[in-house]
Amino acid sequence: MKYSFSQRQLNGLVLGAILAAGQAFAQAQQATQAPATAAACKGTIYLTFDTGSQSQAELIEQTLLRHHIKATFFLANEKTIRGDYSLDPGWQPLWKRLAEEGHAFGTHTFDHVYVVRDLPGGKIEVRPQFGAQAGRKEQWTPAQYCEEMQRVDKRFEALTGRKLDPLWRAPGGKLTPNLLKAGQACGYAHVAWAPAGFSGDELPSDKFPNEMLLKKALNGLKDGDIFLAHMGIWSRRDAWAPAVLEPLVTGLEQKGFCFATLRDHPAYRHLFAGAGNAPRRP
């Protein structure tokens, strides 16, 4: 069978072949580079950020974007430098962007509720930092504490259209047996941090300068460690994030560390097996 093509048709066929070859080359290159990148990691660090004054929220987001890092955020409705609260509608653009960028999210209790002590019958004495009962000690049942954690989940879904991950962090990291049981019964796995993973951004900067905190983290962090910092701290005179976050990330990268969300952490990845990136709890 004899075919005849115009010059325009021939040019189109040649261009199509070139594009197809280029795409195939790019796919092959990507396939060979992925294992090499994974193999180059000497360990994984899990960056986590709790809400706070939110003074460093955009800086943290931009630093993570610049280094192509995914982190995990624990959310509470805390007072911010804008005079509003971190889960108010004014913060919707930030949370939506972070969700779209692939970060993970857990609950930090809506009113940043500290546990005081366990009580008989499984109850818990608590002290909310914000909200209508701020500063007052209250006696809660496990169901009441569960509802408090789920308030964050409902607000996050209203702001972003997505559910939280089944993770939580008690304010101050303080746990009691009753509190831990309450969280587990509610479907959340508690997340603490490694000893070397305490950023120290809550500490007074005159006694714990940023240079000291940076050195401590760079020397102490090891494979698998969970690192904790805040999205802004009211009490620290010399803010931690502007001085420490970028050199910390760069220094860890130079040591060969990679970064991931808690969805990939060995202690929590089973929660996400076969459920996608944002599983719903029953």
Short mmCIF file of C-alpha atoms in Angstrom, two decimals:
data_model
loop_
_atom_site.label_atom_id
_atom_site.label_comp_id
_atom_site.label_asym_id
_atom_site.label_seq_id
_atom_site.Cartn_x
_atom_site.Cartn_y
_atom_site.Cartn_z
CA MET A 1 0.00 0.00 0.00
CA LYS A 2 1.38 3.38 -0.96
CA TYR A 3 1.16 6.41 1.36
CA SER A 4 1.75 10.05 0.50
CA PHE A 5 2.22 12.87 3.06
CA SER A 6 2.44 16.59 2.74
CA GLN A 7 5.41 18.43 4.23
CA ARG A 8 3.14 19.71 7.00
CA GLN A 9 2.05 16.17 7.86
CA LEU A 10 5.65 14.97 7.83
CA ASN A 11 6.65 17.78 10.17
CA GLY A 12 3.83 16.80 12.53
CA LEU A 13 4.90 13.17 12.55
CA VAL A 14 8.51 14.13 13.29
CA LEU A 15 7.47 16.49 16.09
CA GLY A 16 5.22 13.84 17.61
CA ALA A 17 8.04 11.32 17.57
CA ILE A 18 10.39 13.79 19.22
CA LEU A 19 7.87 14.58 21.97
CA ALA A 20 7.16 10.90 22.58
CA ALA A 21 10.86 10.13 22.80
CA GLY A 22 11.40 13.01 25.21
CA GLN A 23 8.56 11.85 27.42
CA ALA A 24 9.87 8.30 27.48
CA PHE A 25 13.35 9.56 28.38
CA ALA A 26 11.97 11.70 31.21
CA GLN A 27 9.98 8.78 32.61
CA ALA A 28 12.99 6.50 32.46
CA GLN A 29 15.19 9.10 34.12
CA GLN A 30 12.61 9.64 36.87
CA ALA A 31 12.36 5.90 37.47
CA THR A 32 16.13 5.56 37.85
CA GLN A 33 16.49 8.65 40.04
CA ALA A 34 13.79 7.72 42.60
CA PRO A 35 15.63 4.72 44.07
CA ALA A 36 18.85 6.72 44.12
CA THR A 37 17.21 9.51 46.11
CA ALA A 38 15.72 7.05 48.59
CA ALA A 39 19.04 5.26 48.91
CA ALA A 40 20.80 8.58 49.59
CA CYS A 41 18.76 9.15 52.77
CA LYS A 42 20.77 8.27 55.85
CA GLY A 43 17.67 8.61 57.98
CA THR A 44 14.33 10.35 58.26
CA ILE A 45 13.30 13.21 60.52
CA TYR A 46 9.63 13.95 61.17
CA LEU A 47 9.03 17.68 61.59
CA THR A 48 5.89 18.58 63.56
CA PHE A 49 4.47 22.01 64.35
CA ASP A 50 1.88 22.93 66.97
CA THR A 51 -0.24 26.04 66.59
CA GLY A 52 0.65 29.04 68.71
CA SER A 53 0.68 32.78 68.14
CA GLN A 54 0.96 32.02 64.39
CA SER A 55 3.62 34.73 64.04
CA GLN A 56 5.84 32.31 62.11
CA ALA A 57 3.16 30.50 60.09
CA GLU A 58 4.04 31.89 56.67
CA LEU A 59 7.79 31.62 57.29
CA ILE A 60 7.39 27.95 58.19
CA GLU A 61 5.24 27.29 55.13
CA GLN A 62 7.72 28.97 52.79
CA THR A 63 10.70 27.17 54.30
CA LEU A 64 9.01 23.80 53.86
CA LEU A 65 8.08 24.67 50.28
CA ARG A 66 11.60 25.80 49.46
CA HIS A 67 13.05 22.51 50.68
CA HIS A 68 10.20 20.31 49.33
CA ILE A 69 9.47 19.04 52.85
CA LYS A 70 6.19 17.64 54.16
CA ALA A 71 5.49 18.10 57.88
CA THR A 72 2.73 17.35 60.38
CA PHE A 73 0.69 20.09 62.06
CA PHE A 74 -1.25 19.77 65.32
CA LEU A 75 -4.06 22.28 65.51
CA ALA A 76 -5.76 24.09 68.39
CA ASN A 77 -7.83 27.26 68.30
CA GLU A 78 -5.20 29.53 69.85
CA LYS A 79 -5.06 33.31 70.05
CA THR A 80 -2.89 34.79 67.30
CA ILE A 81 -0.93 37.96 66.65
CA ARG A 82 -3.82 39.15 64.47
CA GLY A 83 -6.12 39.29 67.49
CA ASP A 84 -8.20 36.38 66.23
CA TYR A 85 -7.83 32.61 66.69
CA SER A 86 -5.90 30.09 64.63
CA LEU A 87 -8.98 28.17 63.45
CA ASP A 88 -11.03 31.26 62.63
CA PRO A 89 -12.09 31.77 58.98
CA GLY A 90 -9.29 34.30 58.49
CA TRP A 91 -6.78 31.45 58.65
CA GLN A 92 -8.61 29.33 56.09
CA PRO A 93 -6.24 30.21 53.21
CA LEU A 94 -3.22 29.00 55.18
CA TRP A 95 -4.79 25.69 56.20
CA LYS A 96 -6.12 25.07 52.70
CA ARG A 97 -2.70 25.70 51.16
CA LEU A 98 -0.94 23.45 53.65
CA ALA A 99 -3.47 20.69 53.03
CA GLU A 100 -3.07 21.01 49.27
CA GLU A 101 0.71 20.95 49.65
CA GLY A 102 0.48 17.46 51.16
CA HIS A 103 1.12 18.02 54.86
CA ALA A 104 -0.49 15.92 57.60
CA PHE A 105 -2.72 17.25 60.38
CA GLY A 106 -3.73 16.15 63.87
CA THR A 107 -5.79 17.55 66.74
CA HIS A 108 -4.26 19.48 69.62
CA THR A 109 -7.68 19.92 71.32
CA PHE A 110 -9.82 22.90 70.31
CA ASP A 111 -9.29 25.07 73.39
CA HIS A 112 -5.73 23.82 74.03
CA VAL A 113 -6.89 21.82 77.03
CA TYR A 114 -4.25 20.78 79.56
CA VAL A 115 -4.77 17.65 81.64
CA VAL A 116 -4.38 18.18 85.40
CA ARG A 117 -4.90 14.72 86.86
CA ASP A 118 -6.93 11.53 86.64
CA LEU A 119 -10.12 11.17 88.65
CA PRO A 120 -12.08 8.09 89.77
CA GLY A 121 -14.34 6.36 87.29
CA GLY A 122 -12.18 7.20 84.28
CA LYS A 123 -12.81 10.93 84.50
CA ILE A 124 -10.14 13.57 83.93
CA GLU A 125 -9.50 16.94 85.51
CA VAL A 126 -8.58 19.43 82.80
CA ARG A 127 -7.84 23.14 82.37
CA PRO A 128 -8.61 24.79 79.01
CA GLN A 129 -6.29 27.62 78.00
CA PHE A 130 -8.83 29.27 75.68
CA GLY A 131 -12.58 29.33 75.21
CA ALA A 132 -15.43 30.04 77.60
CA GLN A 133 -13.87 27.98 80.41
CA ALA A 134 -10.31 29.30 80.01
CA GLY A 135 -8.21 28.92 83.16
CA ARG A 136 -10.87 26.96 85.05
CA LYS A 137 -10.45 23.38 86.20
CA GLU A 138 -13.17 21.05 85.00
CA GLN A 139 -14.01 17.39 85.41
CA TRP A 140 -14.57 15.67 82.07
CA THR A 141 -15.59 12.20 81.01
CA PRO A 142 -13.67 10.46 78.22
CA ALA A 143 -16.60 11.26 75.92
CA GLN A 144 -16.27 14.98 76.68
CA TYR A 145 -12.56 14.92 75.92
CA CYS A 146 -13.27 13.05 72.71
CA GLU A 147 -15.75 15.72 71.70
CA GLU A 148 -13.12 18.37 72.39
CA MET A 149 -10.64 16.67 70.05
CA GLN A 150 -13.28 16.21 67.38
CA ARG A 151 -14.13 19.92 67.46
CA VAL A 152 -10.81 20.52 65.71
CA ASP A 153 -11.64 17.85 63.14
CA LYS A 154 -15.00 19.43 62.35
CA ARG A 155 -13.55 22.93 62.06
CA PHE A 156 -10.67 21.73 59.87
CA GLU A 157 -13.10 19.99 57.54
CA ALA A 158 -15.22 23.15 57.36
CA LEU A 159 -12.13 25.20 56.47
CA THR A 160 -10.46 22.82 54.04
CA GLY A 161 -12.98 20.16 53.01
CA ARG A 162 -10.66 17.50 54.47
CA LYS A 163 -10.61 15.43 57.61
CA LEU A 164 -7.75 15.39 60.09
CA ASP A 165 -5.43 12.43 60.24
CA PRO A 166 -6.11 10.11 63.23
CA LEU A 167 -3.34 11.74 65.28
CA TRP A 168 -3.35 13.93 68.37
CA ARG A 169 -0.95 15.64 70.71
CA ALA A 170 -1.90 16.59 74.26
CA PRO A 171 -1.05 20.22 75.07
CA GLY A 172 2.29 20.33 76.82
CA GLY A 173 2.71 16.69 75.85
CA LYS A 174 1.32 15.77 79.26
CA LEU A 175 -0.54 12.48 79.47
CA THR A 176 -2.27 10.47 82.17
CA PRO A 177 -3.54 6.88 81.89
CA ASN A 178 -7.16 8.04 81.69
CA LEU A 179 -6.35 10.66 79.09
CA LEU A 180 -4.46 8.22 76.91
CA LYS A 181 -7.37 5.79 77.05
CA ALA A 182 -9.78 8.59 76.14
CA GLY A 183 -7.76 9.45 73.04
CA GLN A 184 -7.46 5.84 71.96
CA ALA A 185 -11.18 5.24 72.44
CA CYS A 186 -11.84 8.29 70.27
CA GLY A 187 -9.72 6.88 67.43
CA TYR A 188 -6.63 9.02 67.76
CA ALA A 189 -3.03 7.87 68.21
CA HIS A 190 -1.00 10.12 70.50
CA VAL A 191 2.21 11.70 69.18
CA ALA A 192 4.99 12.86 71.49
CA TRP A 193 8.50 13.88 70.40
CA ALA A 194 12.06 12.67 70.76
CA PRO A 195 14.29 14.10 73.53
CA ALA A 196 16.48 15.71 70.87
CA GLY A 197 13.34 16.77 69.02
CA PHE A 198 12.33 19.42 71.55
CA SER A 199 13.11 22.66 69.72
CA GLY A 200 13.17 24.74 72.88
CA ASP A 201 11.22 27.53 71.21
CA GLU A 202 9.13 27.91 74.39
CA LEU A 203 12.19 28.56 76.57
CA PRO A 204 13.50 32.04 77.50
CA SER A 205 15.91 33.18 74.83
CA ASP A 206 18.33 34.82 77.27
CA LYS A 207 19.08 31.43 78.84
CA PHE A 208 18.56 29.32 75.72
CA PRO A 209 19.73 31.38 72.73
CA ASN A 210 18.90 30.24 69.23
CA GLU A 211 22.51 29.27 68.51
CA MET A 212 22.43 26.84 71.42
CA LEU A 213 19.12 25.31 70.33
CA LEU A 214 20.32 24.91 66.75
CA LYS A 215 23.51 23.17 67.82
CA LYS A 216 21.62 20.86 70.18
CA ALA A 217 19.20 19.79 67.46
CA LEU A 218 21.85 19.27 64.79
CA ASN A 219 24.01 17.21 67.12
CA GLY A 220 21.22 15.22 68.73
CA LEU A 221 18.65 14.33 66.08
CA LYS A 222 18.84 10.82 64.67
CA ASP A 223 16.92 8.60 62.28
CA GLY A 224 13.25 8.28 63.19
CA ASP A 225 13.13 11.23 65.58
CA ILE A 226 10.01 13.39 65.82
CA PHE A 227 10.82 17.09 66.09
CA LEU A 228 8.52 19.64 67.76
CA ALA A 229 8.28 23.38 67.20
CA HIS A 230 5.46 25.93 67.25
CA MET A 231 4.01 28.30 64.69
CA GLY A 232 4.91 31.17 66.97
CA ILE A 233 5.45 31.60 70.71
CA TRP A 234 4.26 34.67 72.61
CA SER A 235 6.79 34.53 75.45
CA ARG A 236 10.10 34.10 73.59
CA ARG A 237 11.84 37.43 72.96
CA ASP A 238 14.06 36.20 70.09
CA ALA A 239 11.79 34.13 67.87
CA TRP A 240 13.07 30.63 67.15
CA ALA A 241 11.91 29.98 63.62
CA PRO A 242 13.51 32.93 61.74
CA ALA A 243 16.92 32.13 63.19
CA VAL A 244 16.88 28.34 63.43
CA LEU A 245 14.48 26.64 61.02
CA GLU A 246 16.36 27.27 57.76
CA PRO A 247 19.85 26.37 59.07
CA LEU A 248 18.41 23.36 60.89
CA VAL A 249 16.79 21.96 57.76
CA THR A 250 19.86 22.73 55.65
CA GLY A 251 22.19 21.18 58.22
CA LEU A 252 20.12 18.00 58.47
CA GLU A 253 19.98 17.74 54.68
CA GLN A 254 23.75 18.09 54.52
CA LYS A 255 23.98 15.18 56.97
CA GLY A 256 21.92 13.08 54.57
CA PHE A 257 18.58 13.19 56.38
CA CYS A 258 15.26 13.20 54.57
CA PHE A 259 11.91 14.37 55.92
CA ALA A 260 8.40 12.90 55.97
CA THR A 261 5.03 13.30 57.62
CA LEU A 262 3.90 11.01 60.42
CA ARG A 263 1.86 9.11 57.85
CA ASP A 264 5.16 7.42 57.00
CA HIS A 265 6.45 6.98 60.55
CA PRO A 266 6.88 3.30 61.54
CA ALA A 267 4.74 3.81 64.66
CA TYR A 268 1.82 5.32 62.74
CA ARG A 269 1.91 4.18 59.12
CA HIS A 270 -0.37 1.23 59.89
CA LEU A 271 -3.15 3.76 60.52
CA PHE A 272 -3.01 4.75 56.87
CA ALA A 273 -2.54 1.37 55.17
CA GLY A 274 -4.94 1.21 52.26
CA ALA A 275 -6.81 4.27 53.44
CA GLY A 276 -5.20 7.06 51.40
CA ASN A 277 -3.70 10.16 52.94
CA ALA A 278 -6.62 11.28 55.05
CA PRO A 279 -8.52 8.35 56.51
CA ARG A 280 -11.87 8.86 58.13
CA ARG A 281 -12.43 7.43 61.54
CA PRO A 282 -15.60 5.41 62.20
#
